CSV table of C-alpha atoms in Angstrom, one decimal:
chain,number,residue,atom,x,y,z
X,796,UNK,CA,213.5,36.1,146.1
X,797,UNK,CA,216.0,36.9,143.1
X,798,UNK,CA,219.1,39.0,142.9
X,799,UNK,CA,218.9,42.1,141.1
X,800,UNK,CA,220.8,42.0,138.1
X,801,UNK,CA,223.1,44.7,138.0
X,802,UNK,CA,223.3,47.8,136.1
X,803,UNK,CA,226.4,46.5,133.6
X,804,UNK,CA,224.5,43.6,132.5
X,805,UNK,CA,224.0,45.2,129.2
X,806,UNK,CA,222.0,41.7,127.4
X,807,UNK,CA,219.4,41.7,130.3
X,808,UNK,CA,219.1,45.3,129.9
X,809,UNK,CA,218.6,44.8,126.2
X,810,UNK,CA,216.2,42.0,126.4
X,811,UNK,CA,213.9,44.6,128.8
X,812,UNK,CA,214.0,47.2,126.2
X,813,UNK,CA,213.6,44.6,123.7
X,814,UNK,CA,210.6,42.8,125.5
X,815,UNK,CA,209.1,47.1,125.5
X,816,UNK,CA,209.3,47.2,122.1
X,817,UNK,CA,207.8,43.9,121.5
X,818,UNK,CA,204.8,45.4,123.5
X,819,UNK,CA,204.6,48.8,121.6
X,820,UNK,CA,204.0,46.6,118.6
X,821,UNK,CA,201.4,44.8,120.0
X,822,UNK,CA,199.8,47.9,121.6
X,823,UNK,CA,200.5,49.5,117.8
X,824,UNK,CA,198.7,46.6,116.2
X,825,UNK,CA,195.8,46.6,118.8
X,826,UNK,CA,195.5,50.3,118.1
X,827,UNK,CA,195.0,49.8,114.3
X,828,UNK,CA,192.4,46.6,114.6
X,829,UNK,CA,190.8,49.2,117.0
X,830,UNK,CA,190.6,51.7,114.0
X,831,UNK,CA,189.4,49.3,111.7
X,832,UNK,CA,186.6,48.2,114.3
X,833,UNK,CA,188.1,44.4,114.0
X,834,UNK,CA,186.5,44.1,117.8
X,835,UNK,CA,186.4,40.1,117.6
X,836,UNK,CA,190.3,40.5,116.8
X,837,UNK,CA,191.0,43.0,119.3
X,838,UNK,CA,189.6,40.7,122.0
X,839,UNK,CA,191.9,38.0,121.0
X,840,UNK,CA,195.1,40.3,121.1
X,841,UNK,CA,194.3,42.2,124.3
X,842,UNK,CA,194.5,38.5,125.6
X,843,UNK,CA,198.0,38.2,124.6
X,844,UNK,CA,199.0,41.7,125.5
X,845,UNK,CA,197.9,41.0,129.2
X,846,UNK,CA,199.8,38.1,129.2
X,847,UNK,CA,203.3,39.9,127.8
X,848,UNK,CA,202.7,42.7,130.5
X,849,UNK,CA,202.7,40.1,133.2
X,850,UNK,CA,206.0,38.6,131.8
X,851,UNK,CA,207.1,42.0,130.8
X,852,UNK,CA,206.2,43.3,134.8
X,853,UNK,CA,208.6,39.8,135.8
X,854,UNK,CA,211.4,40.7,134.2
X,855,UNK,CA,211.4,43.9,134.9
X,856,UNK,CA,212.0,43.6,138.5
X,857,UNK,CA,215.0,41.7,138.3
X,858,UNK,CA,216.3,44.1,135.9
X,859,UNK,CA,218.5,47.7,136.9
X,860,UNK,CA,218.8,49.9,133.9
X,861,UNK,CA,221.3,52.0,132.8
X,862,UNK,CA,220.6,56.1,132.7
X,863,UNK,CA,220.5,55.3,128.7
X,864,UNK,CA,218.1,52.5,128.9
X,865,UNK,CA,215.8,54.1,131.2
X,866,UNK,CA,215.4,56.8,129.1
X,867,UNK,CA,214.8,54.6,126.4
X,868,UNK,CA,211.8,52.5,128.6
X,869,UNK,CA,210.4,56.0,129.3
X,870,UNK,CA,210.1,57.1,125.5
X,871,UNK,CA,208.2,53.3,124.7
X,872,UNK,CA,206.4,53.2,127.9
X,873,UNK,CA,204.8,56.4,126.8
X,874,UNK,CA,204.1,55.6,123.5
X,875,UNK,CA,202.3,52.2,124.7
X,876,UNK,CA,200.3,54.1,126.9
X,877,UNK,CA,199.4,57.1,124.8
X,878,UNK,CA,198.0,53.8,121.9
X,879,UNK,CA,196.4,52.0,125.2
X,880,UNK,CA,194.4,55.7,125.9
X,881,UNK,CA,193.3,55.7,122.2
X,882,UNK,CA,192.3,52.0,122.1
X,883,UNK,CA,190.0,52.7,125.4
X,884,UNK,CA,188.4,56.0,123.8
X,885,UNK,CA,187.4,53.9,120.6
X,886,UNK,CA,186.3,50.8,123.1
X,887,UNK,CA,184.1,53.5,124.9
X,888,UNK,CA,182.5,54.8,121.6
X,889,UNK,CA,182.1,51.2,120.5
X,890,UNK,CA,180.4,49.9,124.1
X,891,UNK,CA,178.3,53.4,123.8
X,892,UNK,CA,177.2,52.3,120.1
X,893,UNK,CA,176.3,48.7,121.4
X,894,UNK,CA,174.5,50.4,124.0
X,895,UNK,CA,171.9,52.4,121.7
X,896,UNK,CA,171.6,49.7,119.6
X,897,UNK,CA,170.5,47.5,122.5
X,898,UNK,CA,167.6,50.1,123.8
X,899,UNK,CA,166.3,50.3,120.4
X,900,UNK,CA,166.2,46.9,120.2
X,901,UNK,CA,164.7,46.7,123.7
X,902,UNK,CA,162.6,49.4,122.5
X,903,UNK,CA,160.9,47.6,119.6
X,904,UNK,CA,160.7,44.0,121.3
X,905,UNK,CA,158.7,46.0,123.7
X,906,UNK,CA,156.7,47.5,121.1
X,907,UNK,CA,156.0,44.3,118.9
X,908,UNK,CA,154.8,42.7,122.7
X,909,UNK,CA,152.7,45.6,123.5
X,910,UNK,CA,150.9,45.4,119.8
X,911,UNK,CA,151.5,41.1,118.5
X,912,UNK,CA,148.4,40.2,120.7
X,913,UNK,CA,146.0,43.0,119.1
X,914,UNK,CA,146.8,41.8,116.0
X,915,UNK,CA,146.1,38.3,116.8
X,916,UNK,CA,143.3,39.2,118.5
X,917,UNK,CA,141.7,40.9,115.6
X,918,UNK,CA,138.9,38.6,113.9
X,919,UNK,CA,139.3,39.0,109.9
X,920,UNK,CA,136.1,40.7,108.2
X,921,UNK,CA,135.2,37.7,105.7
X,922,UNK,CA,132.8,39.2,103.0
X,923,UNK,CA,131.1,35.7,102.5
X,924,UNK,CA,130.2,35.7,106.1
X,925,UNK,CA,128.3,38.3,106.0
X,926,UNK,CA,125.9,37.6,102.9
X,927,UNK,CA,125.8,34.0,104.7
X,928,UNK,CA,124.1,36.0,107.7
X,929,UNK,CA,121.8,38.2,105.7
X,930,UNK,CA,120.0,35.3,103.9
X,931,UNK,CA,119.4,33.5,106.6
């Protein structure tokens, strides 16, 4: 298990906050491809953001903060989570959207099923047919 890293290590404690801020900029840029409904790109980010909180989470438990920095952690901690709240409330909206979409899809597959087979089934009235019938 690793030592803490104390309190007076001021260039761990920078790199921490650093490695926050690094993350707020994702979350930031996440938020705005959210915005822009850039879902394909937003997939592809949120892939690298899970993998800089899991580093992020690492070095954060070998790392004691000063009062200063800790203040500082709070202040981008909340901002990252208050983008991460928006980003879910447009993902919601957008899932919601895919979901109509997908009943009315459903809806009319089910409709062109119900009705294709009539229509096949229906024999074409041929005018010559009928004189054809008549004269003989």
């Amino acid at each position: 298990m690793s030592a803490l890293i104390p309190a007076s290590s001021e260039r761990a404690q920078q790199t921490l906050i650093e490695s926050y801020a690094t993350l707020l900029a994702s979350v930031e840029y996440m938020h705005e491809l959210a915005n822009t409904e850039q879902w394909a790109e937003l997939i592809d980010q949120r892939t690298n953001y899970v993998v800089q909180v899991e580093k992020l989470r690492e070095l954060d438990a070998h790392v004691v903060l000063d009062t200063a920095s800790q203040r500082r952690k709070a202040e981008l901690l909340e901002s990252i989570l208050e983008h991460d709240v928006n980003i879910r409330r447009r993902l919601v909206a957008r899932r919601d959207e895919l979901g109509k979409l997908i009943g009315v899809t459903q809806r009319q597959r089910d409709l062109h099923r119900a009705y294709a087979p009539q229509q096949g089934a229906a024999v074409p009235f041929d005018a010559d047919d009928a004189d054809s019938t008549r004269s003989s």
